[in-house]
mmCIF file of C-alpha atoms in Angstrom:
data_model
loop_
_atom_site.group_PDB
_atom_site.id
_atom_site.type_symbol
_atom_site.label_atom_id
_atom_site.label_comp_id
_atom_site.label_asym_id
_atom_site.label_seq_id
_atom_site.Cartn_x
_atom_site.Cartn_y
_atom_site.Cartn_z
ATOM 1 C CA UNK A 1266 -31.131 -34.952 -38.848
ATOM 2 C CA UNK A 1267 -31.118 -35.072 -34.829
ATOM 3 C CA UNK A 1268 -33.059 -32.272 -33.290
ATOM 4 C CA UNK A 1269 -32.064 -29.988 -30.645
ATOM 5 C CA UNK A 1270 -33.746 -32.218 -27.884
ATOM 6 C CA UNK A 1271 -31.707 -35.144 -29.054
ATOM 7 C CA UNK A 1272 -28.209 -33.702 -28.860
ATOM 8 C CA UNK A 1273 -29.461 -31.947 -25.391
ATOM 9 C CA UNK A 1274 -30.342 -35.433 -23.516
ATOM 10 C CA UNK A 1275 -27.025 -37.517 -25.648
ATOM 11 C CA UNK A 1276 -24.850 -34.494 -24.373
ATOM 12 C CA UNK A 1277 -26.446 -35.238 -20.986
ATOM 13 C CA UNK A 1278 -26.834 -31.177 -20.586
ATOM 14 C CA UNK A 1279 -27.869 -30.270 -17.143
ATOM 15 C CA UNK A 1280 -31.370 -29.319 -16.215
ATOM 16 C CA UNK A 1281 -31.145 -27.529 -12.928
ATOM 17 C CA UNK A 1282 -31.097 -23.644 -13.403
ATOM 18 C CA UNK A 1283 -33.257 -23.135 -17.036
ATOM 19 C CA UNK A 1284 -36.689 -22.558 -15.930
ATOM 20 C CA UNK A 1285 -38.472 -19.336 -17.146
ATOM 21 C CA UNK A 1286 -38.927 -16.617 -14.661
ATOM 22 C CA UNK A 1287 -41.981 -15.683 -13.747
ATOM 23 C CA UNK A 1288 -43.546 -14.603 -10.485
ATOM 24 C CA UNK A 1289 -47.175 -14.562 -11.679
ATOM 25 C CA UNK A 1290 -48.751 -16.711 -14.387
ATOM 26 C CA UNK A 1291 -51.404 -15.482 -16.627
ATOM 27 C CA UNK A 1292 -52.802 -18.605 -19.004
ATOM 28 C CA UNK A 1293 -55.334 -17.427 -21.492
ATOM 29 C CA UNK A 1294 -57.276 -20.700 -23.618
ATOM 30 C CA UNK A 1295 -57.229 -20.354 -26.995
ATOM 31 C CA UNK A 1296 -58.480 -22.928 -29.154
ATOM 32 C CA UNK A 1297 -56.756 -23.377 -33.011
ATOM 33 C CA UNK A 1298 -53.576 -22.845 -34.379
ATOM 34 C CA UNK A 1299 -50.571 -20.728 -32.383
ATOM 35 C CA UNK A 1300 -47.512 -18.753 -34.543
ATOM 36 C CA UNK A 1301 -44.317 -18.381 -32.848
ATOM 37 C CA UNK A 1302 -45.508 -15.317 -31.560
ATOM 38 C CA UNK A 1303 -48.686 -16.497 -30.560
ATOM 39 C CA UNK A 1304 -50.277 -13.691 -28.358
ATOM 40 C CA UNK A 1305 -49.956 -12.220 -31.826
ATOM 41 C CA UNK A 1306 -50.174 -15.202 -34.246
ATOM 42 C CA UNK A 1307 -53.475 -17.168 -33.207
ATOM 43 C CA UNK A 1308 -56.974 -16.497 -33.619
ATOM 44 C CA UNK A 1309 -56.845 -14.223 -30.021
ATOM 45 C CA UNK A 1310 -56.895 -10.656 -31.597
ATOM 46 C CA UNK A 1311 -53.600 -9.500 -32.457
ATOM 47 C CA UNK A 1312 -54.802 -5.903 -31.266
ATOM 48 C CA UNK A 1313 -55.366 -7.700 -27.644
ATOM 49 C CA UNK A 1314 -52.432 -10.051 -27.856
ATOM 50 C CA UNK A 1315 -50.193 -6.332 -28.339
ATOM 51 C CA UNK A 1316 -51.789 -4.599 -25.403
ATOM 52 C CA UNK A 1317 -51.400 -7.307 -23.615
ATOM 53 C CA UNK A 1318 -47.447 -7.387 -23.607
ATOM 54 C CA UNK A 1319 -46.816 -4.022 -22.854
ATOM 55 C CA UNK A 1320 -49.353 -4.376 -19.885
ATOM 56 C CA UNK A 1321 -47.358 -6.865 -18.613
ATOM 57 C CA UNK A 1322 -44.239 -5.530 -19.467
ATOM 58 C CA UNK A 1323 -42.150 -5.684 -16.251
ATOM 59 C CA UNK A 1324 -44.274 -6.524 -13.813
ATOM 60 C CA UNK A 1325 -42.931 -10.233 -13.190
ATOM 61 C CA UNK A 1326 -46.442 -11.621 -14.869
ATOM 62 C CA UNK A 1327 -46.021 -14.440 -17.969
ATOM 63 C CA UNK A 1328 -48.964 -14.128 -20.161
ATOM 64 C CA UNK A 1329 -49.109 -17.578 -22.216
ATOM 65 C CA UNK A 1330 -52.132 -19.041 -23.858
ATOM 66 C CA UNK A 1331 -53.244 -22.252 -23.306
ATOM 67 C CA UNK A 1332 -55.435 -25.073 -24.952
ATOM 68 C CA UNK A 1333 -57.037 -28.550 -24.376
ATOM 69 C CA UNK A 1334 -54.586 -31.303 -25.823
ATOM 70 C CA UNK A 1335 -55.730 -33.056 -28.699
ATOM 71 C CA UNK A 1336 -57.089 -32.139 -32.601
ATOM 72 C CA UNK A 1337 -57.515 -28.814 -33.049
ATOM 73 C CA UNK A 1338 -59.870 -27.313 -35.177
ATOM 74 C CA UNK A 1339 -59.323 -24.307 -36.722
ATOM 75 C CA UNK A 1340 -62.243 -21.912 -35.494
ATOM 76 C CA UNK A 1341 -61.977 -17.832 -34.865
ATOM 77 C CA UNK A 1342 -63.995 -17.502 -32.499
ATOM 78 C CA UNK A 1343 -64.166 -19.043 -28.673
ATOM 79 C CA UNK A 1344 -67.296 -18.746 -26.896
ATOM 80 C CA UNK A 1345 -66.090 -19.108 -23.597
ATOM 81 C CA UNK A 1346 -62.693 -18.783 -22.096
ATOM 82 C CA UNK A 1347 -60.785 -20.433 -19.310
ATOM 83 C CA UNK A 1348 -58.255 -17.833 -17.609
ATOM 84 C CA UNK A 1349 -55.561 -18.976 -15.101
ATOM 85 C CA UNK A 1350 -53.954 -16.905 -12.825
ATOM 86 C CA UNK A 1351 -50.935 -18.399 -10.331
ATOM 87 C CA UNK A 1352 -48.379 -16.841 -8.389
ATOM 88 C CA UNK A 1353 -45.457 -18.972 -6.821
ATOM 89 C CA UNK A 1354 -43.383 -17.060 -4.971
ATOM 90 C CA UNK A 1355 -42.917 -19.119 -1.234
ATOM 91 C CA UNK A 1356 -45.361 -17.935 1.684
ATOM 92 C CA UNK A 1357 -48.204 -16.367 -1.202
ATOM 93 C CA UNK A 1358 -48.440 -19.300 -3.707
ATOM 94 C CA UNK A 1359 -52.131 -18.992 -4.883
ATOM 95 C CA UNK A 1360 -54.123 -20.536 -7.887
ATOM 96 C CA UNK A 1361 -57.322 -18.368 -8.936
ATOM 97 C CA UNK A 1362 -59.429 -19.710 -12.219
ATOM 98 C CA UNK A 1363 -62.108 -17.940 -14.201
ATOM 99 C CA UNK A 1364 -64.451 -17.767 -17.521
ATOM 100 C CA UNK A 1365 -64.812 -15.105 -19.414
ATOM 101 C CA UNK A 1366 -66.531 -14.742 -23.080
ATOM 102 C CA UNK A 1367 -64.504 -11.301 -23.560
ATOM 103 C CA UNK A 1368 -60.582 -11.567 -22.932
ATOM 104 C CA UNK A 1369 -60.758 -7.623 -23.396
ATOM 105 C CA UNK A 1370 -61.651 -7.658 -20.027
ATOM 106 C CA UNK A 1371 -58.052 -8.628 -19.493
ATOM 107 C CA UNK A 1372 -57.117 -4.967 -20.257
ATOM 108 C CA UNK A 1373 -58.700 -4.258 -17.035
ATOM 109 C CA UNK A 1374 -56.451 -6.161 -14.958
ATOM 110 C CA UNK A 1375 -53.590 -4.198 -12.543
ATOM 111 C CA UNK A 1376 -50.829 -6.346 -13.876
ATOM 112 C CA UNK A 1377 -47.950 -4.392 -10.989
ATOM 113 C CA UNK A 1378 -50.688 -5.952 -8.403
ATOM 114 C CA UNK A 1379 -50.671 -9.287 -10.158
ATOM 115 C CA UNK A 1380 -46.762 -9.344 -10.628
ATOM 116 C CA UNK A 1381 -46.398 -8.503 -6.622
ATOM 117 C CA UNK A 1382 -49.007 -11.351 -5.534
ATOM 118 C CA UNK A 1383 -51.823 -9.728 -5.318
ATOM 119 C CA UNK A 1384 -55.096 -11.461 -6.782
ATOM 120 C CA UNK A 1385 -57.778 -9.163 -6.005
ATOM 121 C CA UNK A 1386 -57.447 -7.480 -9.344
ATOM 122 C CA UNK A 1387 -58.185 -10.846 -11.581
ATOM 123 C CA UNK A 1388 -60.506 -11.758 -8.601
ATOM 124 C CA UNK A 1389 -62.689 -8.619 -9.251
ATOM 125 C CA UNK A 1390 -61.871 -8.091 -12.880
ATOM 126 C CA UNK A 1391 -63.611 -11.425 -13.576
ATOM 127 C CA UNK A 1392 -65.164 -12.735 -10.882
ATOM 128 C CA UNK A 1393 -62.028 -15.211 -10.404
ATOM 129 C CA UNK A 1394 -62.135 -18.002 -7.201
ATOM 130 C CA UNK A 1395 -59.518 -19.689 -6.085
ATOM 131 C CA UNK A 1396 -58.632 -22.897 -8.290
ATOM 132 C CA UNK A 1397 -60.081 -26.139 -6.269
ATOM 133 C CA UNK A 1398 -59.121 -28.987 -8.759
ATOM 134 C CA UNK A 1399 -56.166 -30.744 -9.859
ATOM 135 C CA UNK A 1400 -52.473 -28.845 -10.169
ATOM 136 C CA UNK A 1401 -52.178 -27.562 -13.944
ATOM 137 C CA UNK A 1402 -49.853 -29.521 -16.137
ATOM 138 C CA UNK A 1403 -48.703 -27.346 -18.624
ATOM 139 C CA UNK A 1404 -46.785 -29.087 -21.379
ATOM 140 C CA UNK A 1405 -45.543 -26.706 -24.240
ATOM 141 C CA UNK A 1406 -46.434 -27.632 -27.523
ATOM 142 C CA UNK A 1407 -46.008 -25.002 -29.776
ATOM 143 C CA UNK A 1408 -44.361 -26.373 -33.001
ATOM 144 C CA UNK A 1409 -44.278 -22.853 -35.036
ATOM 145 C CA UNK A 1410 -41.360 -21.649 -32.318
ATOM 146 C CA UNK A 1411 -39.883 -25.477 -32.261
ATOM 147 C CA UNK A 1412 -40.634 -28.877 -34.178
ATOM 148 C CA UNK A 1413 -39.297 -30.667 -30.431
ATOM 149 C CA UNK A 1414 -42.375 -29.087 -28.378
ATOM 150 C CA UNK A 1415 -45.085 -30.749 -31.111
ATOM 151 C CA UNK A 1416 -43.171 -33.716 -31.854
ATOM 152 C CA UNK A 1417 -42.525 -34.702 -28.015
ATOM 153 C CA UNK A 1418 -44.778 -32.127 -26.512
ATOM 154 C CA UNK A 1419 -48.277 -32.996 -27.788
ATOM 155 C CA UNK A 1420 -47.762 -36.742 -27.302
ATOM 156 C CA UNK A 1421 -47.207 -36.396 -23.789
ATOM 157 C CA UNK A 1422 -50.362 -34.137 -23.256
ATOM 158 C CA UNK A 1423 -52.574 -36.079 -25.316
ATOM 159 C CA UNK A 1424 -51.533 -39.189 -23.328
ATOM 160 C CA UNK A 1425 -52.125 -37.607 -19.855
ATOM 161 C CA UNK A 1426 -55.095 -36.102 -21.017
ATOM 162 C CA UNK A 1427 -56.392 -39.953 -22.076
ATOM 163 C CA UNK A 1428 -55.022 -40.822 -18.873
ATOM 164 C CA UNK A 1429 -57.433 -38.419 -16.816
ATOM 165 C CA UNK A 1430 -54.897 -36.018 -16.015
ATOM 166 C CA UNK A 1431 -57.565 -33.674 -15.721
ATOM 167 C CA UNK A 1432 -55.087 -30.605 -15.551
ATOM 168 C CA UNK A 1433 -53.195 -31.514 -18.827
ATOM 169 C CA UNK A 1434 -53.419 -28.342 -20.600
ATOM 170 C CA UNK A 1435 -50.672 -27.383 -23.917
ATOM 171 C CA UNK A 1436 -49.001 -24.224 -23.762
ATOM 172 C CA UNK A 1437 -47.157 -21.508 -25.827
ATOM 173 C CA UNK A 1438 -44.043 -21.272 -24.477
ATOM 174 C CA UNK A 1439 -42.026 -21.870 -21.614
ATOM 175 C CA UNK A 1440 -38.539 -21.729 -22.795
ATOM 176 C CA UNK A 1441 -35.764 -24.351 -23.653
ATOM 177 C CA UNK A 1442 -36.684 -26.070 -26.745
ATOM 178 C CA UNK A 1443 -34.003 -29.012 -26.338
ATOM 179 C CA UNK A 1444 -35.289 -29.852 -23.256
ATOM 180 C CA UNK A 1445 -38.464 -31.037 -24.430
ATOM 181 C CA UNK A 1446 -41.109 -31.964 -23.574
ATOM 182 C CA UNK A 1447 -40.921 -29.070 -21.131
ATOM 183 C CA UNK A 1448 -43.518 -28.849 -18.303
ATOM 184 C CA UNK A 1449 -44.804 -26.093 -15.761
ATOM 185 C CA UNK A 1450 -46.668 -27.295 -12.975
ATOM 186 C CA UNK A 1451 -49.095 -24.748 -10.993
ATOM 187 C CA UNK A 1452 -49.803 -23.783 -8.388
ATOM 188 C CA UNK A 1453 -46.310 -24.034 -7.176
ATOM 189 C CA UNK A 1454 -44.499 -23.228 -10.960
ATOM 190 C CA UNK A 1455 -41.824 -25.438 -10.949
ATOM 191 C CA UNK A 1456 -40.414 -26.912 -14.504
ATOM 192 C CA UNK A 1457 -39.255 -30.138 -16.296
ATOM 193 C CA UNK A 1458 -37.503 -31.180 -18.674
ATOM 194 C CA UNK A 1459 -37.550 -34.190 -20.971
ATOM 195 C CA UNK A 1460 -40.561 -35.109 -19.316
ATOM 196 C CA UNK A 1461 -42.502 -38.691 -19.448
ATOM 197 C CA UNK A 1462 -45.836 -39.436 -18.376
ATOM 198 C CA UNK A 1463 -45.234 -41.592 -15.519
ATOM 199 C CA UNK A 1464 -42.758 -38.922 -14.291
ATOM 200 C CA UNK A 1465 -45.223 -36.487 -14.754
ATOM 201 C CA UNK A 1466 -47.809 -38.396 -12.592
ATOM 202 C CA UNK A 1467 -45.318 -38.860 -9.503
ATOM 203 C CA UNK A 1468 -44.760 -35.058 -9.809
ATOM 204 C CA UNK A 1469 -48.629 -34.143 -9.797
ATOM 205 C CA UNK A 1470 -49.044 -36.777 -6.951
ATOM 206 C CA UNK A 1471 -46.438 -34.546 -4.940
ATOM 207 C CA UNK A 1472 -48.357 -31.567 -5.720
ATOM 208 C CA UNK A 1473 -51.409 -33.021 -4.407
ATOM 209 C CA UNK A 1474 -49.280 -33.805 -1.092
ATOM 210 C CA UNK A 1475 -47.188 -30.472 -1.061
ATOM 211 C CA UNK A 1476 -44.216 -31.952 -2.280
ATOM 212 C CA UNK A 1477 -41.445 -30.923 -4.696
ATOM 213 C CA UNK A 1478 -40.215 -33.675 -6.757
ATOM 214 C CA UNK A 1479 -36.984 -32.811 -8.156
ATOM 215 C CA UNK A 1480 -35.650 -35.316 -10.579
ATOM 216 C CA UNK A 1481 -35.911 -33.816 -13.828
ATOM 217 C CA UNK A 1482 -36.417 -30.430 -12.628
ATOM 218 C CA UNK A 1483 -35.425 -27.356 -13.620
ATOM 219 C CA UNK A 1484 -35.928 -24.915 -11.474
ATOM 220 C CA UNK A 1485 -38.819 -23.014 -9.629
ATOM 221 C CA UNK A 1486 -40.147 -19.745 -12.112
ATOM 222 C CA UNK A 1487 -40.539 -17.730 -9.077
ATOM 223 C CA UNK A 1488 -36.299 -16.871 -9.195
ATOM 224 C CA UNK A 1489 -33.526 -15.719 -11.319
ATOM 225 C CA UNK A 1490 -32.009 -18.617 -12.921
ATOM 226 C CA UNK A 1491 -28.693 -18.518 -10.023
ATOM 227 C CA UNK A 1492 -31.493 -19.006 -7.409
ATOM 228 C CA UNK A 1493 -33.132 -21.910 -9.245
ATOM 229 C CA UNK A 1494 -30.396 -23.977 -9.217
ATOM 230 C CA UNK A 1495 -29.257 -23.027 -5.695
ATOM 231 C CA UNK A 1496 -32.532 -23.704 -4.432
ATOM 232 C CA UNK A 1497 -32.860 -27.508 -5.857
ATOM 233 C CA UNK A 1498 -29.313 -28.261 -4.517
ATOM 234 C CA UNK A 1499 -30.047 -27.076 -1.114
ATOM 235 C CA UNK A 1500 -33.204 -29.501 -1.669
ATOM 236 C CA UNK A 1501 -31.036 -32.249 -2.713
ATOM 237 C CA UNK A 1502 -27.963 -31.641 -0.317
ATOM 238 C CA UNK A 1503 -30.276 -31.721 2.639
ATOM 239 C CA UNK A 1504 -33.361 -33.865 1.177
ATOM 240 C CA UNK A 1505 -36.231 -31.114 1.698
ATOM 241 C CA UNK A 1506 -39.027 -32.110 -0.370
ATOM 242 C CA UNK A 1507 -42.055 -30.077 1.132
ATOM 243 C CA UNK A 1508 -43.029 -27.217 -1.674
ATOM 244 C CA UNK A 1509 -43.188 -24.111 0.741
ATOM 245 C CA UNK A 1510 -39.856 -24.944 2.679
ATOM 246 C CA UNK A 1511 -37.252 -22.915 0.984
ATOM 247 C CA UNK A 1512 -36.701 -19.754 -0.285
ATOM 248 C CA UNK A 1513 -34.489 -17.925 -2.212
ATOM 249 C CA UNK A 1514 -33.625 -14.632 0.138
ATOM 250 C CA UNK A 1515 -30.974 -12.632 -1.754
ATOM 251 C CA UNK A 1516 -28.625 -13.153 -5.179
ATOM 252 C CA UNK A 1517 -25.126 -11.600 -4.988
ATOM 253 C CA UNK A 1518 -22.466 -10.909 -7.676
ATOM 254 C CA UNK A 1519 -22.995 -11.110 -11.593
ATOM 255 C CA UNK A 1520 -22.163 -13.330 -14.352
ATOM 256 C CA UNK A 1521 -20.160 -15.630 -13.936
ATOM 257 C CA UNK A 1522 -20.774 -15.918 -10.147
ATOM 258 C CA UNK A 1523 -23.336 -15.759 -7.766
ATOM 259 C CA UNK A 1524 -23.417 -16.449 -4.229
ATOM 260 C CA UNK A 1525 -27.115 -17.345 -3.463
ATOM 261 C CA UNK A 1526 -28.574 -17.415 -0.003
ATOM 262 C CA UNK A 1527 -31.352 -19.896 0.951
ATOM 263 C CA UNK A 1528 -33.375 -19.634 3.732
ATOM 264 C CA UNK A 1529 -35.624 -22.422 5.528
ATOM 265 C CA UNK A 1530 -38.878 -21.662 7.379
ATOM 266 C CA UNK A 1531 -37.599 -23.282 10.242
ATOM 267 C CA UNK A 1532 -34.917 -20.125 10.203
ATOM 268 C CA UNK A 1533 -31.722 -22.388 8.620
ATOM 269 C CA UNK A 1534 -29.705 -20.505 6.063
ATOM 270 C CA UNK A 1535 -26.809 -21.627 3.030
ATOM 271 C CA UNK A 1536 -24.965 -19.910 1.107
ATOM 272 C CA UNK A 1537 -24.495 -21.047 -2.622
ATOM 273 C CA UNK A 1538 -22.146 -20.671 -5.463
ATOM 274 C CA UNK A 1539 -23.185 -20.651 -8.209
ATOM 275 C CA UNK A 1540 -20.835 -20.045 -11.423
ATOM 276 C CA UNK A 1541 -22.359 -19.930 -15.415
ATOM 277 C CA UNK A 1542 -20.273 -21.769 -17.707
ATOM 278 C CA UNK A 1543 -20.700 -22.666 -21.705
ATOM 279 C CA UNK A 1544 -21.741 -26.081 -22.464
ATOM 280 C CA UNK A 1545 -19.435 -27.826 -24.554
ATOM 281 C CA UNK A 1546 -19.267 -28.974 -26.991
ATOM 282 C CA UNK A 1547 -21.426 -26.465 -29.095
ATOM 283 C CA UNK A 1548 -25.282 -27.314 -30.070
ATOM 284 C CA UNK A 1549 -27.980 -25.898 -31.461
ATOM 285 C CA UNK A 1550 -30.354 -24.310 -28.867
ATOM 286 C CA UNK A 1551 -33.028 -24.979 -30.820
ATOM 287 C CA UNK A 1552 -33.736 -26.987 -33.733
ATOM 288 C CA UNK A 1553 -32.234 -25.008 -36.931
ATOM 289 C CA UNK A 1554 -30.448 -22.422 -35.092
ATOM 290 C CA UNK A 1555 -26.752 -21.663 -35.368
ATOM 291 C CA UNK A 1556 -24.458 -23.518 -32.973
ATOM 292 C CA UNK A 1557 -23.355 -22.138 -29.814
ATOM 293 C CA UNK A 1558 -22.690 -22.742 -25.991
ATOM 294 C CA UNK A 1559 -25.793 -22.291 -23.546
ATOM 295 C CA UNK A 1560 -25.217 -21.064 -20.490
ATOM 296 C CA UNK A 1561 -25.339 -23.464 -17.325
ATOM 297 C CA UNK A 1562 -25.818 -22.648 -13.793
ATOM 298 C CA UNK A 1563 -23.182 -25.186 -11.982
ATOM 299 C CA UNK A 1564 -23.614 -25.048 -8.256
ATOM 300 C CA UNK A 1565 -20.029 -25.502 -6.755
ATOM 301 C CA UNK A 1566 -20.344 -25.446 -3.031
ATOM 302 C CA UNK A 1567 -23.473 -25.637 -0.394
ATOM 303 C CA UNK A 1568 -22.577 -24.410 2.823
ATOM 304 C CA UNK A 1569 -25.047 -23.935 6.016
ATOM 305 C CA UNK A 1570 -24.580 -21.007 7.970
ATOM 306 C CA UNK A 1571 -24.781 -20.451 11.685
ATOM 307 C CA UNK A 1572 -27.876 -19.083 13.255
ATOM 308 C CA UNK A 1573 -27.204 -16.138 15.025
ATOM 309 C CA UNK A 1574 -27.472 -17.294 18.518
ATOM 310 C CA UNK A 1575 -25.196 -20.515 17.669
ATOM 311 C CA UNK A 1576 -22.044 -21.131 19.531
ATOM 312 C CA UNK A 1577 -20.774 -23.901 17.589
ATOM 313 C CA UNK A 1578 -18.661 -23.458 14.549
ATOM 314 C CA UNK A 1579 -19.694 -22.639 11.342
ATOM 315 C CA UNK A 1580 -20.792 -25.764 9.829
ATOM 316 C CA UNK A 1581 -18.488 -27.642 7.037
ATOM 317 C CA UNK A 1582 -19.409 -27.151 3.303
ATOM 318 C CA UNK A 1583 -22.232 -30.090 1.950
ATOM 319 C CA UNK A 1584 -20.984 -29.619 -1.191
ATOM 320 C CA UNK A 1585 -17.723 -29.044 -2.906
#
């Protein structure tokens, strides 16, 4: 029987636009097995795992637990923790890391603060620095929510972990089964889909560098899914790689259009259409499910816009 990642990548089903959204990132490690639910199906207590989602309950912030690829044995109780914190929004992109040996001090965090780009409350909550080592490569592995994330996922972090990807971390979730394997890449929280190692590599390489690289991407977590795809085709219409460079200023309209602005730090502006339409033919979104039509974001036009002190024309559309 194919899986849902099969008929995804045969029905050549666009990437661009299916990223999670997520201003703020908190990864919690927890060693063992994960349920589909796993802030409340692992061996973190599900007491903790609760409190935790409501804290974070509209604030922008992710919470998703994390572990070190490979065998994992099944033990209750994790001496010491490693705890992530990222924010990605353009102009405050930041990537603090801690320990802690009691993830009830979690409870203590000021998850609004957190959500709006603020790290002194993880800073001071757990004596938190900023993150000095590799970019995280975050590669979603939890088979209890989809067979596709273990049986692609953990095969490409095992092999980057053997490969001294010394970020290689599996996570819980991070949405879109049939893309697998699906990636998130801190500190600047951009997705992939069907990912590979080698691809994975160049992509870390233009992390190091600031770079975006933006085959196989989906989208940058820091927007609405309109302003994800917007954002890479303005990259790609106009070949702007560097990470900080563009940013997503203001969405307009509702399903099924959206006219998205992007702005430049160098003070150029477009203005994007964007229009949701239902893949076709109907698949499964993820493996098991009941067939249906995912929504696409399907950019239809890229057009610069004048700077206000200008006297030439407005500029012809890049895209139609």
């Amino acid at each position: 029987m194919s899986t849902c990642a099969k008929v995804s990548q045969d029905l050549e089903e666009p990437l661009a636009g299916t990223a999670a959204t997520a201003r703020t990132w908190l990864l919690v490690e927890q060693p063992g097995p994960w349920g589909a639910e796993a802030l409340t199906s692992s061996h973190l207590d599900p007491v903790l795992g609760r409190a935790l989602e409501r804290a974070a309950e509209g604030t922008g912030v992710r919470i998703a637990l994390i572990r070190r690829p490979g065998r994992h044995a099944d033990c209750h109780q994790a001496a010491e923790r490693q705890v992530y914190a990222a924010h990605t929004a353009p102009g405050n992109v930041w990537l603090h890391s801690a320990t802690t040996t009691d993830p009830e001090q979690l409870l203590t965090l000021d998850f609004a603060d957190l959500g709006r780009g603020l790290s002194s409350t993880f800073d001071t909550a757990l004596d938190a620095r900023p993150h000095t080592g590799d970019p995280l490569a975050l590669v979603c592995t939890n088979g209890k929510r989809d067979r596709c994330c273990a049986l692609l996922g953990r095969p490409l972090a095992a092999e980057l972990a053997a490969s001294g990807v010394a970020g290689a971390w599996e996570v819980t979730h991070l949405g879109g089964h049939r893309f697998s394997p699906t990636l998130l890449v801190l500190p600047f929280g951009y997705a992939y889909g069907r990912a590979e190692a080698h691809a994975v590599k160049e992509v870390l390489q233009g992390v190091r560098e600031g770079r975006v690289v933006t085959e196989g991407c989906r989208g940058s977590s820091a927007w609405e899914r309109p302003g994800q795809a917007a954002e890479l085709a303005v990259r790609t219409a106009v070949r702007e790689d560097a990470a900080g460079a563009l940013s997503v200023v203001r969405i307009e309209g509702e399903a099924p259009h959206w006219e998205v602005t992007i702005s430049h730090t160098d003070g150029r502006r477009w203005l994007v259409a964007v229009a949701q339409g239902a893949s076709a033919p109907p698949r499964a979104q993820s493996c098991g499910s009941a067939l249906g039509s995912p929504a696409r974001m399907d950019v239809t036009a890229v057009r610069e816009l004048m700077r206000t002190n200008d006297r030439h024309k407005p500029r012809a559309p890049l895209t139609r």
